[in-house]
Short mmCIF file of C-alpha atoms in Angstrom, two decimals:
data_model
loop_
_atom_site.label_atom_id
_atom_site.label_comp_id
_atom_site.label_asym_id
_atom_site.label_seq_id
_atom_site.Cartn_x
_atom_site.Cartn_y
_atom_site.Cartn_z
CA UNK A 980 -131.05 51.98 6.00
CA UNK A 981 -127.91 53.98 5.48
CA UNK A 982 -125.38 52.87 2.84
CA UNK A 983 -122.08 54.12 1.86
CA UNK A 984 -120.73 53.60 -1.62
CA UNK A 985 -117.18 54.94 -2.59
CA UNK A 986 -115.67 54.52 -5.89
CA UNK A 987 -112.15 55.48 -6.86
CA UNK A 988 -112.41 56.38 -10.50
CA UNK A 989 -115.34 55.99 -12.94
CA UNK A 990 -117.43 52.92 -13.40
CA UNK A 991 -116.40 52.84 -17.09
CA UNK A 992 -114.03 54.51 -19.29
CA UNK A 993 -114.41 54.42 -23.17
CA UNK A 994 -111.23 54.89 -25.37
CA UNK A 995 -111.22 57.05 -28.47
CA UNK A 996 -111.81 53.88 -30.51
CA UNK A 997 -115.04 53.28 -28.63
CA UNK A 998 -113.57 50.12 -26.81
CA UNK A 999 -114.50 49.75 -23.16
CA UNK A 1000 -111.85 49.26 -20.68
CA UNK A 1001 -112.25 46.28 -18.40
CA UNK A 1002 -112.94 47.28 -14.82
CA UNK A 1003 -111.65 45.47 -11.69
CA UNK A 1004 -113.12 46.24 -8.31
CA UNK A 1005 -111.75 45.72 -4.91
CA UNK A 1006 -114.48 45.75 -2.15
CA UNK A 1007 -114.05 46.85 1.39
CA UNK A 1008 -116.71 46.34 4.05
CA UNK A 1009 -116.47 47.88 7.35
CA UNK A 1010 -118.64 50.11 9.65
CA UNK A 1011 -118.54 53.64 8.23
CA UNK A 1012 -121.46 54.87 10.34
CA UNK A 1013 -122.38 54.34 13.89
CA UNK A 1014 -120.56 53.66 16.92
CA UNK A 1015 -117.43 52.06 15.28
CA UNK A 1016 -117.25 54.27 12.31
CA UNK A 1017 -113.93 55.78 13.35
CA UNK A 1018 -112.13 52.60 13.23
CA UNK A 1019 -114.04 51.39 10.17
CA UNK A 1020 -112.97 54.48 8.27
CA UNK A 1021 -109.37 53.88 9.10
CA UNK A 1022 -109.69 50.33 7.55
CA UNK A 1023 -111.40 51.74 4.54
CA UNK A 1024 -108.59 54.24 4.07
CA UNK A 1025 -105.88 51.65 4.18
CA UNK A 1026 -107.62 49.87 1.35
CA UNK A 1027 -108.17 53.06 -0.53
CA UNK A 1028 -104.47 53.92 -0.36
CA UNK A 1029 -103.59 50.59 -1.87
CA UNK A 1030 -105.90 51.05 -4.66
CA UNK A 1031 -104.72 54.57 -5.38
CA UNK A 1032 -101.14 53.31 -5.49
CA UNK A 1033 -101.90 50.37 -7.65
CA UNK A 1034 -103.79 52.53 -10.34
CA UNK A 1035 -100.77 53.09 -12.47
CA UNK A 1036 -99.86 49.45 -12.74
CA UNK A 1037 -103.51 48.50 -13.65
CA UNK A 1038 -103.60 51.25 -16.22
CA UNK A 1039 -100.60 49.87 -17.87
CA UNK A 1040 -102.19 46.46 -18.02
CA UNK A 1041 -105.21 48.08 -19.89
CA UNK A 1042 -107.57 47.73 -16.78
CA UNK A 1043 -109.49 50.30 -14.73
CA UNK A 1044 -109.11 49.70 -11.03
CA UNK A 1045 -111.74 50.85 -8.50
CA UNK A 1046 -112.46 50.68 -4.81
CA UNK A 1047 -116.00 49.85 -3.69
CA UNK A 1048 -116.50 50.84 -0.10
CA UNK A 1049 -119.50 49.54 1.78
CA UNK A 1050 -120.80 50.29 5.20
CA UNK A 1051 -122.01 47.26 7.30
CA UNK A 1052 -122.50 49.31 10.35
CA UNK A 1053 -120.80 46.45 12.49
CA UNK A 1054 -124.17 44.68 12.24
CA UNK A 1055 -124.37 40.94 11.04
CA UNK A 1056 -127.70 41.49 9.31
CA UNK A 1057 -126.43 44.64 7.39
CA UNK A 1058 -123.28 42.53 6.55
CA UNK A 1059 -125.39 39.94 4.85
CA UNK A 1060 -127.11 42.56 2.83
CA UNK A 1061 -123.65 44.10 1.95
CA UNK A 1062 -122.27 40.74 1.05
CA UNK A 1063 -125.10 40.34 -1.48
CA UNK A 1064 -124.35 43.49 -3.19
CA UNK A 1065 -120.78 42.66 -3.42
CA UNK A 1066 -121.11 39.12 -4.94
CA UNK A 1067 -123.66 40.13 -7.55
CA UNK A 1068 -121.07 42.76 -8.99
CA UNK A 1069 -118.96 40.64 -11.25
CA UNK A 1070 -116.32 43.29 -11.43
CA UNK A 1071 -115.51 42.66 -7.77
CA UNK A 1072 -112.53 40.20 -7.46
CA UNK A 1073 -111.80 40.52 -3.84
CA UNK A 1074 -112.97 41.70 -0.44
CA UNK A 1075 -110.95 43.33 2.32
CA UNK A 1076 -113.18 42.74 5.39
CA UNK A 1077 -115.30 42.55 7.13
CA UNK A 1078 -113.78 44.53 10.01
CA UNK A 1079 -115.86 42.65 12.75
CA UNK A 1080 -115.63 38.88 13.16
CA UNK A 1081 -119.37 38.64 13.76
CA UNK A 1082 -120.19 40.26 10.75
CA UNK A 1083 -117.84 38.03 8.62
CA UNK A 1084 -119.10 34.84 10.24
CA UNK A 1085 -122.73 35.78 9.37
CA UNK A 1086 -121.82 36.67 5.73
CA UNK A 1087 -119.49 33.82 5.04
CA UNK A 1088 -122.20 31.70 3.20
CA UNK A 1089 -122.89 34.36 0.65
CA UNK A 1090 -119.11 34.80 -0.06
CA UNK A 1091 -118.83 30.94 -0.32
CA UNK A 1092 -121.62 30.75 -2.90
CA UNK A 1093 -119.56 33.06 -5.03
CA UNK A 1094 -116.03 31.87 -4.29
CA UNK A 1095 -115.00 35.35 -3.68
CA UNK A 1096 -111.77 35.76 -1.88
CA UNK A 1097 -111.84 37.50 1.46
CA UNK A 1098 -108.78 38.77 3.30
CA UNK A 1099 -109.69 40.40 6.64
CA UNK A 1100 -107.38 42.93 8.26
CA UNK A 1101 -108.92 42.44 11.66
CA UNK A 1102 -111.03 39.49 12.25
CA UNK A 1103 -109.50 37.70 15.26
CA UNK A 1104 -112.28 35.15 16.05
CA UNK A 1105 -110.76 31.54 15.47
CA UNK A 1106 -113.97 30.46 13.75
CA UNK A 1107 -113.43 32.72 10.70
CA UNK A 1108 -110.49 30.48 9.44
CA UNK A 1109 -111.03 27.33 11.48
CA UNK A 1110 -113.73 26.14 8.95
CA UNK A 1111 -111.09 25.66 6.35
CA UNK A 1112 -112.59 27.64 3.68
CA UNK A 1113 -110.21 28.15 0.79
CA UNK A 1114 -111.23 31.64 0.02
CA UNK A 1115 -111.14 33.04 3.64
CA UNK A 1116 -107.94 34.49 4.98
CA UNK A 1117 -106.75 36.93 7.60
CA UNK A 1118 -103.57 39.08 7.97
CA UNK A 1119 -103.91 39.71 11.73
CA UNK A 1120 -103.52 37.19 14.80
CA UNK A 1121 -106.16 35.20 16.49
CA UNK A 1122 -108.01 35.40 19.80
CA UNK A 1123 -107.14 31.99 21.01
CA UNK A 1124 -103.61 33.39 21.16
CA UNK A 1125 -104.48 36.95 22.12
CA UNK A 1126 -106.62 36.01 25.03
CA UNK A 1127 -104.07 33.61 26.68
CA UNK A 1128 -101.42 36.41 26.16
CA UNK A 1129 -103.67 38.61 28.44
CA UNK A 1130 -104.09 35.87 31.05
CA UNK A 1131 -100.37 35.23 31.33
CA UNK A 1132 -99.60 38.95 31.56
CA UNK A 1133 -102.11 39.23 34.44
CA UNK A 1134 -100.37 36.30 36.21
CA UNK A 1135 -96.81 37.10 35.60
CA UNK A 1136 -96.60 40.93 35.51
CA UNK A 1137 -99.66 42.16 37.38
CA UNK A 1138 -99.10 39.42 39.89
CA UNK A 1139 -102.86 39.14 40.36
CA UNK A 1140 -105.05 36.11 41.09
CA UNK A 1141 -108.67 37.06 41.21
CA UNK A 1142 -110.21 37.98 37.80
CA UNK A 1143 -113.74 38.99 36.80
CA UNK A 1144 -114.42 38.46 33.05
CA UNK A 1145 -116.93 40.66 31.37
CA UNK A 1146 -117.78 40.68 27.62
CA UNK A 1147 -120.08 42.64 25.26
CA UNK A 1148 -122.27 40.00 23.96
CA UNK A 1149 -120.76 40.07 20.38
CA UNK A 1150 -119.16 37.20 18.66
CA UNK A 1151 -115.75 38.84 18.87
CA UNK A 1152 -116.10 39.97 22.59
CA UNK A 1153 -117.54 36.64 23.81
CA UNK A 1154 -115.03 34.66 21.79
CA UNK A 1155 -111.98 36.33 23.31
CA UNK A 1156 -113.41 36.40 26.78
CA UNK A 1157 -113.89 32.63 26.61
CA UNK A 1158 -110.32 32.16 25.15
CA UNK A 1159 -108.99 34.22 28.04
CA UNK A 1160 -111.04 32.31 30.61
CA UNK A 1161 -109.65 28.96 29.33
CA UNK A 1162 -106.13 29.96 29.65
CA UNK A 1163 -106.51 31.80 32.93
CA UNK A 1164 -107.97 28.66 34.74
CA UNK A 1165 -105.26 26.50 33.14
CA UNK A 1166 -102.61 28.72 34.70
CA UNK A 1167 -104.05 29.02 38.20
CA UNK A 1168 -105.93 32.46 37.95
CA UNK A 1169 -109.25 32.51 39.86
CA UNK A 1170 -112.05 33.42 37.43
CA UNK A 1171 -114.60 34.70 40.14
CA UNK A 1172 -117.27 35.55 37.56
CA UNK A 1173 -118.11 35.65 33.83
CA UNK A 1174 -120.67 38.33 32.79
CA UNK A 1175 -122.22 38.68 29.31
CA UNK A 1176 -123.73 42.06 28.80
CA UNK A 1177 -126.17 43.23 26.26
CA UNK A 1178 -124.56 44.50 22.96
CA UNK A 1179 -123.71 48.05 22.30
CA UNK A 1180 -123.67 51.10 24.66
CA UNK A 1181 -124.81 50.21 28.26
CA UNK A 1182 -128.01 51.62 29.93
CA UNK A 1183 -127.65 53.28 33.25
CA UNK A 1184 -129.29 50.34 34.77
CA UNK A 1185 -126.92 47.83 33.15
CA UNK A 1186 -124.06 49.84 34.40
CA UNK A 1187 -125.46 49.94 37.79
CA UNK A 1188 -125.85 46.10 37.80
CA UNK A 1189 -122.20 45.63 36.59
CA UNK A 1190 -121.00 48.00 39.45
CA UNK A 1191 -122.88 45.84 42.01
CA UNK A 1192 -121.39 42.67 40.62
CA UNK A 1193 -117.86 44.08 40.71
CA UNK A 1194 -118.44 44.88 44.42
CA UNK A 1195 -119.80 41.39 45.01
CA UNK A 1196 -116.93 39.67 43.22
CA UNK A 1197 -114.14 42.11 44.45
CA UNK A 1198 -111.67 41.24 41.73
CA UNK A 1199 -108.14 42.39 41.44
CA UNK A 1200 -108.33 42.57 37.78
CA UNK A 1201 -111.40 43.05 35.32
CA UNK A 1202 -110.83 41.48 32.00
CA UNK A 1203 -113.11 42.83 29.30
CA UNK A 1204 -113.77 41.24 25.89
CA UNK A 1205 -115.33 43.57 23.38
CA UNK A 1206 -114.94 46.78 21.41
CA UNK A 1207 -114.42 50.34 22.43
CA UNK A 1208 -117.87 51.73 23.10
CA UNK A 1209 -118.89 49.38 26.02
CA UNK A 1210 -115.32 49.27 27.11
CA UNK A 1211 -115.23 53.08 27.58
CA UNK A 1212 -118.51 52.90 29.58
CA UNK A 1213 -117.17 50.21 31.76
CA UNK A 1214 -113.74 52.15 32.38
CA UNK A 1215 -115.60 55.37 33.17
CA UNK A 1216 -117.89 53.52 35.55
CA UNK A 1217 -115.07 51.89 37.43
CA UNK A 1218 -113.42 55.33 38.04
CA UNK A 1219 -116.74 56.72 39.30
CA UNK A 1220 -117.49 53.83 41.68
CA UNK A 1221 -113.84 54.00 42.96
CA UNK A 1222 -113.17 50.36 42.09
CA UNK A 1223 -109.55 49.40 42.50
CA UNK A 1224 -109.41 46.60 39.96
CA UNK A 1225 -106.87 46.99 37.12
CA UNK A 1226 -108.59 46.94 33.69
CA UNK A 1227 -107.35 44.68 30.86
CA UNK A 1228 -108.99 44.37 27.52
CA UNK A 1229 -108.28 43.12 23.99
CA UNK A 1230 -107.51 44.92 20.55
CA UNK A 1231 -111.12 46.24 20.72
CA UNK A 1232 -109.71 49.01 22.76
CA UNK A 1233 -106.77 49.71 20.46
CA UNK A 1234 -108.01 52.88 18.75
CA UNK A 1235 -108.42 56.64 19.24
CA UNK A 1236 -112.19 56.33 19.70
CA UNK A 1237 -111.80 54.45 22.96
CA UNK A 1238 -109.61 57.13 24.29
CA UNK A 1239 -111.96 59.80 23.09
CA UNK A 1240 -114.94 58.07 24.71
CA UNK A 1241 -113.16 57.06 27.97
CA UNK A 1242 -111.44 60.43 28.45
CA UNK A 1243 -109.22 60.67 31.65
CA UNK A 1244 -110.29 57.04 32.63
CA UNK A 1245 -108.41 55.65 29.77
CA UNK A 1246 -105.16 56.29 31.75
CA UNK A 1247 -103.75 53.07 33.08
CA UNK A 1248 -105.80 50.69 31.12
CA UNK A 1249 -103.95 47.65 29.67
CA UNK A 1250 -104.78 45.90 26.48
CA UNK A 1251 -103.62 43.33 24.08
CA UNK A 1252 -103.55 43.75 20.40
CA UNK A 1253 -102.58 41.85 17.18
CA UNK A 1254 -101.22 45.02 16.13
CA UNK A 1255 -98.68 47.29 17.60
CA UNK A 1256 -98.17 51.00 17.06
CA UNK A 1257 -97.80 51.60 13.39
CA UNK A 1258 -94.41 53.14 13.54
CA UNK A 1259 -93.14 50.11 15.54
CA UNK A 1260 -94.12 47.65 12.68
CA UNK A 1261 -91.28 45.64 11.26
CA UNK A 1262 -92.47 45.49 7.66
CA UNK A 1263 -91.33 47.19 4.56
CA UNK A 1264 -91.26 51.00 4.28
CA UNK A 1265 -93.35 51.63 7.35
CA UNK A 1266 -92.35 55.41 7.63
CA UNK A 1267 -93.25 55.92 3.89
CA UNK A 1268 -96.57 54.23 4.43
CA UNK A 1269 -97.30 56.53 7.51
CA UNK A 1270 -96.47 59.78 5.47
CA UNK A 1271 -98.43 58.79 2.37
CA UNK A 1272 -101.50 57.78 4.52
CA UNK A 1273 -101.27 60.92 6.55
CA UNK A 1274 -100.88 62.96 3.40
CA UNK A 1275 -103.86 61.34 1.76
CA UNK A 1276 -106.33 61.46 4.72
CA UNK A 1277 -105.10 64.33 6.81
CA UNK A 1278 -104.76 62.02 9.88
CA UNK A 1279 -102.34 59.38 10.80
CA UNK A 1280 -103.04 55.64 10.27
CA UNK A 1281 -104.42 53.52 13.26
CA UNK A 1282 -104.36 50.02 14.43
CA UNK A 1283 -105.75 48.20 11.30
CA UNK A 1284 -105.05 50.54 8.58
CA UNK A 1285 -101.72 48.99 7.53
CA UNK A 1286 -103.24 45.54 7.82
CA UNK A 1287 -106.09 46.75 5.36
CA UNK A 1288 -103.29 48.12 3.19
CA UNK A 1289 -101.55 44.72 3.07
CA UNK A 1290 -104.76 42.60 2.66
CA UNK A 1291 -105.78 44.95 -0.30
CA UNK A 1292 -102.20 44.54 -1.99
CA UNK A 1293 -102.26 40.88 -1.64
CA UNK A 1294 -105.57 40.67 -3.63
CA UNK A 1295 -104.40 43.28 -6.15
CA UNK A 1296 -101.12 41.44 -6.54
CA UNK A 1297 -103.00 38.26 -7.24
CA UNK A 1298 -105.23 39.81 -9.88
CA UNK A 1299 -102.34 41.54 -11.67
CA UNK A 1300 -100.22 38.31 -11.67
CA UNK A 1301 -103.04 36.44 -13.20
CA UNK A 1302 -103.77 39.14 -15.86
CA UNK A 1303 -100.18 39.42 -16.88
CA UNK A 1304 -99.89 35.70 -17.18
CA UNK A 1305 -103.07 34.86 -19.04
CA UNK A 1306 -103.85 38.12 -20.80
CA UNK A 1307 -107.55 38.03 -19.53
CA UNK A 1308 -109.49 38.81 -16.30
CA UNK A 1309 -109.08 36.09 -13.73
CA UNK A 1310 -111.98 34.15 -12.27
CA UNK A 1311 -112.70 34.70 -8.52
CA UNK A 1312 -111.53 31.04 -7.98
CA UNK A 1313 -108.37 31.79 -9.58
CA UNK A 1314 -107.78 34.86 -7.51
CA UNK A 1315 -108.61 33.00 -4.23
CA UNK A 1316 -106.01 30.23 -4.93
CA UNK A 1317 -103.42 32.73 -5.85
CA UNK A 1318 -103.80 34.84 -2.77
CA UNK A 1319 -103.56 31.68 -0.46
CA UNK A 1320 -100.14 30.87 -2.18
CA UNK A 1321 -98.72 34.46 -2.06
CA UNK A 1322 -95.66 35.23 0.04
CA UNK A 1323 -95.94 39.04 0.61
CA UNK A 1324 -93.59 41.47 2.19
CA UNK A 1325 -95.90 44.27 3.52
CA UNK A 1326 -96.01 47.11 5.88
CA UNK A 1327 -97.00 44.53 8.66
CA UNK A 1328 -94.07 42.34 7.82
CA UNK A 1329 -93.71 39.20 5.85
CA UNK A 1330 -97.14 37.36 5.17
CA UNK A 1331 -97.35 33.79 4.37
CA UNK A 1332 -100.66 31.96 4.90
CA UNK A 1333 -101.26 28.32 6.07
CA UNK A 1334 -103.76 25.86 4.68
CA UNK A 1335 -106.61 27.44 6.74
CA UNK A 1336 -105.85 31.09 5.66
CA UNK A 1337 -104.13 32.13 8.88
CA UNK A 1338 -100.90 33.90 8.84
CA UNK A 1339 -98.10 31.43 9.68
CA UNK A 1340 -96.65 33.82 12.33
CA UNK A 1341 -98.32 36.73 13.76
CA UNK A 1342 -97.44 39.46 16.12
CA UNK A 1343 -99.20 39.97 19.57
CA UNK A 1344 -98.68 42.87 21.97
CA UNK A 1345 -99.52 43.96 25.48
CA UNK A 1346 -99.91 47.68 25.59
CA UNK A 1347 -100.94 50.47 28.21
CA UNK A 1348 -102.49 53.83 28.04
CA UNK A 1349 -99.92 55.48 30.23
CA UNK A 1350 -101.77 58.69 29.59
CA UNK A 1351 -105.17 59.26 28.19
CA UNK A 1352 -103.71 59.44 24.62
CA UNK A 1353 -103.68 57.10 21.50
CA UNK A 1354 -101.51 55.06 20.82
CA UNK A 1355 -100.70 52.91 23.80
CA UNK A 1356 -97.19 52.15 25.00
CA UNK A 1357 -95.86 48.64 24.22
CA UNK A 1358 -95.18 46.70 27.39
CA UNK A 1359 -94.52 43.31 25.75
CA UNK A 1360 -94.33 41.88 22.30
CA UNK A 1361 -94.31 38.20 21.12
CA UNK A 1362 -94.66 36.38 17.84
CA UNK A 1363 -96.63 33.17 17.58
CA UNK A 1364 -97.84 30.64 15.14
CA UNK A 1365 -101.64 29.82 15.07
CA UNK A 1366 -102.73 26.96 17.53
CA UNK A 1367 -102.52 23.52 15.97
CA UNK A 1368 -105.64 21.53 16.33
#
């Protein structure tokens, strides 16, 4: 099994007097290898930039701040192993991640046992926060808003009626496809079929089967729930089969890897996202963030880089506040309760969390790849509170 461990700084610094400096670690868990490594790396980079910029504050407090980056490979089973490694390290006081909802959901019992605060930059599945766990939070929107946004766009802007729903079999992809289908039916769209594919890259036989189903259902629009690898396979296959249906997906397509995999077939694809183009964010010092990130990593930030940056800073702010107040390292429970109560002005805007750990108001976008280049162009933007149960 492949692991990636990244530490900013040394594990321990000893002063001239022989006294050890207390170490605080922020963990980040994302796919750093495999099919989604491109997006996972941009999440890690957002967290790493936050740690680098907070170093001087923590040094003044007499603390050594480190980043612990771990590769969950976008696999729930690997995520569980990563979670166990994180919670046994008493120096870790918070986690940014996981990037994938399905991985987070599988690992939650382990974090619950340690009361370790989790702030996800990208988990959109409602189940992540609907369990009401006091240590679980997210700084992005939810699929039960994102899916309906896509349904309403198809009806009002694309003026289409017949929709075929396809998903990639992952918790994220299936969840948003179901949220889309529920709203689509409620507003009068005809969902002519609902297809759940095997996870991961599709085989030639699986692609052929999907092509036959598209011909059978003859949809005006294909709505796809899932991430970029299978999405790119489907889009390229649509072009090759000369299908005329428009293609609409979720934020799993909002990354440069999708465009790289799909090539020219990415042109014209619509997608929703809980994050708009970074320079269009309404938060604090967005241009400065982009400049600093680009300088640090020699590439511009992508979709969830600023969300990882904000998630990291919320955890670090909680730790620093508690240490300044009590003159000792806080417990994980103290960090969790302080994060939940924070009001944070970040790159992605003002963040206030509700009782479940959802952002009280989140942004949602409809975008299109007008050319086969990342990022997409914003077609529509709205703000919405999470659904009330």
